Amino acid sequence: MNWDIILSTTLKAAIGVETVWYALAAIGINIHFGYTGLLNFGQSAFLAVAGYGLAVTVTVIGLPFWIGIGVGLVAAVLLAFLLGIPTLRLRADYLAIVTIAAAEIVRLIFRSVEFKSVFGGSDGRRGFSQGFYEINPYAEGTYGFWPLSFNEREMWVLTVGWVLIAIACLIVFLLMKSPWGRVLKAIREDEDAVRSLGKNVFSYKMQSLILGGVLGCLGGFVYGLATGSVQPDIFGTETTFFAYTIVILGGAARVFGPVVGASIFWVLLVLVNGLLSGAVQSGVITFMDITQVGPFRFLLVGLGLILLLVYRPQGIFGDKRELAINAR
Amino acid sequence: MHAETATDRKAAALAAFKDLPHEPGVAKPDPILVVDNVVRRFGGLTAVDVGHVEVQRGSITALIGPNGAGKTTFFNQLTGFDTADSGEWTFNGRKMNGVPAHKVARAGMVRTFQLTKALSRLTVLENMRLGAQGQKGENFWRALIPGSWRGQEDRITARADELLARFKLDAKREDFAGSLSGGQRKLLEMARALMVEPELVMLDEPMAGVNPALTQSLLGHVKDLREQGMSVLFVEHDMDMVRDISDWVIVMAQGAVIAEGPPDTIMSDQRVIDAYLGAHHDAPLSESELEEQLHEAEDALEAEIQEESK
């Protein structure tokens, strides 16, 4: 087994691109689900419309990079309205069904043959990140130290990504300390009580949906810029479910929960992958081959999640007191 | 001093009702709430069909009636939590039909719920603060700048602390509302409703599920609302409580208002007795009915004897 590579990839996963864009998606979910109690299972659609908004604007229409970012953000806001207006009056479980369906519709439109000339079908779009790397302040070379070293492109994506995470966390922190956040948390507990106290519940739920969607959609930009491409199947339902796993792992309704959760989630995935592949290659494990390692690690993640929910259901940052109350 | 004004308010409320006829829909001298022809149907069932009813300002009015009379449904219509099929009502002269629940509350008509809705994972203090109206920090953009709402928040907190002390919940200030007992939750819900600074407080079964020790304290608080110039409309089943604190009683049965009157005489009203116990519950059986029953019994007996002798 190559311990150097396992150690290096694992450490890189803790702050890597995957962690960054999943953390952003999870911060959005945390606003929806953790603070407001909205079961939005369509988070991947927000990432998709942002990523495609940028990609199509730059590659198909030929407009500059920054306009593409603007188009992506506007698309996320529009999607929030589109999802919210018919569904936010529904009960929580209906919202879950409608959002998961809407996310699938968005994905299927992006990969459809009909719109292949615009969205590029199942291959997606590439070649839109030039404007982003043109303003890269890092000179060509390798940065960091062993085992954490990145090239200038990775450094630029990670710097921007972690700045975005920091800004998102600051916004969540400020808002959730404020009376605005108090209304959201109250809606999570009991909508009718909030209505009876003179608050426009629908408006607050919509604001929450937009905010979580916009912060989450930043993850779509980061993915697109880091890989230089967008494909429809990246933004499938499992992206949303991973983000939920991350929120629960870190602890719902905690400012840093999604960030730490994303970090741990990817460290575990990469570490298990490295250990298993190494064990298979060196003949320690004989009952599976290298292609089975990928699915098997998700099996272990599932097992880990079950154990987490049994022994520490409040997540890493959660408050056990809150959970005891919720169980009544 | 306080005791004097208290008796004054009670006397004033009672004086207003003194010469009113005990008829359903009777006009009050100074109504805060006037309801006309409110109908709510659930499929074929007419849950509420109220012709005309008025609630006097500065009084404690009880709304009673047997189970299923439509009291809570009527409450839901008035407070915007459910849409009436037809009818209109005014609060302080303002038309309120079709107004959404949060605007009803802002207008000064605040309700509580039969099943208490404490916001469990918020502290008692946060529950209270939520009730305050016109909060700058509840605007998204302003919320991002703590300096723009801190001052107001401090004033709201001071008012909340005052109310918590009055309701003897100050020791629980930092506890999650979910950790309170049933009675304490009722107290919290009432205190929270007062944070809205309402003119009319609508209490849906304030005593349901409250232990007797707390009942007295809750009763005191309800009376206190009138002393502070608010009007109260409450739904209740406990007749002792209704007699103790209300100035006027409205009786509903099968969706309609069937009688009104002062609490000490309302339960002897024939219409009310009929609604609770059935119209013919105490009517004697007629001669022919008695005879018929006798024959039936004899026949049954005879049949049994024949069966055995076979």
CSV table of C-alpha atoms in Angstrom, one decimal, chain A residues 34 170-171 174-183 185-201 204 207 211 319 321-323 325-326 328, chain B residues 81 101-102 105-106 110-111 113 117-122 126-127 129-133 135 137-140 143-144 146 149 153 174 176 178-180 185 192-193 196:
chain,number,residue,atom,x,y,z
A,34,GLY,CA,-32.0,23.3,9.6
A,170,LEU,CA,-20.8,35.2,8.2
A,171,ILE,CA,-24.2,35.9,6.5
A,174,LEU,CA,-25.5,37.5,11.4
A,175,LEU,CA,-28.9,36.5,10.1
A,176,MET,CA,-29.6,33.8,12.6
A,177,LYS,CA,-28.6,36.0,15.5
A,178,SER,CA,-31.1,38.6,14.3
A,179,PRO,CA,-34.9,38.9,14.7
A,180,TRP,CA,-35.1,37.8,11.1
A,181,GLY,CA,-33.5,34.5,11.9
A,182,ARG,CA,-35.8,34.2,15.0
A,183,VAL,CA,-38.8,34.3,12.7
A,185,LYS,CA,-36.6,29.3,13.6
A,186,ALA,CA,-40.1,30.0,14.9
A,187,ILE,CA,-41.6,28.9,11.5
A,188,ARG,CA,-39.7,25.7,11.8
A,189,GLU,CA,-41.4,25.1,15.2
A,190,ASP,CA,-44.9,26.1,14.3
A,191,GLU,CA,-46.1,28.1,11.4
A,192,ASP,CA,-49.6,28.9,12.8
A,193,ALA,CA,-48.2,30.3,16.0
A,194,VAL,CA,-46.0,32.7,13.9
A,195,ARG,CA,-49.0,33.7,11.8
A,196,SER,CA,-51.0,34.4,15.0
A,197,LEU,CA,-48.2,36.8,16.0
A,198,GLY,CA,-48.6,38.9,12.9
A,199,LYS,CA,-45.7,37.6,10.7
A,200,ASN,CA,-46.1,37.0,7.0
A,201,VAL,CA,-45.0,33.3,7.0
A,204,TYR,CA,-40.3,34.6,5.2
A,207,GLN,CA,-36.8,34.6,1.6
A,211,LEU,CA,-31.2,32.8,0.3
A,319,ASP,CA,-27.3,20.4,21.1
A,321,ARG,CA,-31.1,19.3,24.7
A,322,GLU,CA,-32.9,20.4,21.5
A,323,LEU,CA,-33.3,16.9,20.2
A,325,ILE,CA,-37.4,18.4,23.2
A,326,ASN,CA,-38.1,17.6,19.6
A,328,ARG,CA,-41.9,14.7,22.4
B,81,PHE,CA,-56.9,30.9,9.9
B,101,ALA,CA,-54.1,35.7,9.6
B,102,HIS,CA,-51.0,37.8,10.1
B,105,ALA,CA,-53.0,39.9,14.3
B,106,ARG,CA,-51.4,43.2,13.3
B,110,VAL,CA,-54.7,38.1,18.6
B,111,ARG,CA,-55.6,34.6,19.3
B,113,PHE,CA,-54.8,28.0,20.4
B,117,LYS,CA,-48.3,26.3,20.3
B,118,ALA,CA,-45.1,27.0,22.3
B,119,LEU,CA,-42.2,27.2,19.9
B,120,SER,CA,-40.3,24.4,21.6
B,121,ARG,CA,-36.7,24.9,20.4
B,122,LEU,CA,-36.8,28.6,21.1
B,126,GLU,CA,-37.2,34.3,22.3
B,127,ASN,CA,-40.8,33.2,22.2
B,129,ARG,CA,-39.6,38.7,21.6
B,130,LEU,CA,-41.2,37.2,18.6
B,131,GLY,CA,-44.5,38.6,19.6
B,132,ALA,CA,-43.4,42.3,19.3
B,133,GLN,CA,-44.6,44.1,16.2
B,135,GLN,CA,-39.4,44.9,14.4
B,137,GLY,CA,-34.5,43.4,12.6
B,138,GLU,CA,-37.1,41.3,10.9
B,139,ASN,CA,-36.2,42.9,7.6
B,140,PHE,CA,-33.7,40.8,5.7
B,143,ALA,CA,-30.9,42.0,10.0
B,144,LEU,CA,-27.4,41.9,8.5
B,146,PRO,CA,-26.9,44.4,14.1
B,149,TRP,CA,-31.9,46.8,15.4
B,153,GLU,CA,-34.3,44.7,20.6
B,174,GLU,CA,-33.5,31.1,29.2
B,176,PHE,CA,-36.4,26.1,25.9
B,178,GLY,CA,-40.4,22.8,25.1
B,179,SER,CA,-39.3,22.1,28.6
B,180,LEU,CA,-42.2,23.9,30.2
B,185,ARG,CA,-47.0,26.8,28.1
B,192,ARG,CA,-46.6,36.1,24.0
B,193,ALA,CA,-49.9,37.2,22.7
B,196,VAL,CA,-48.4,42.0,20.1
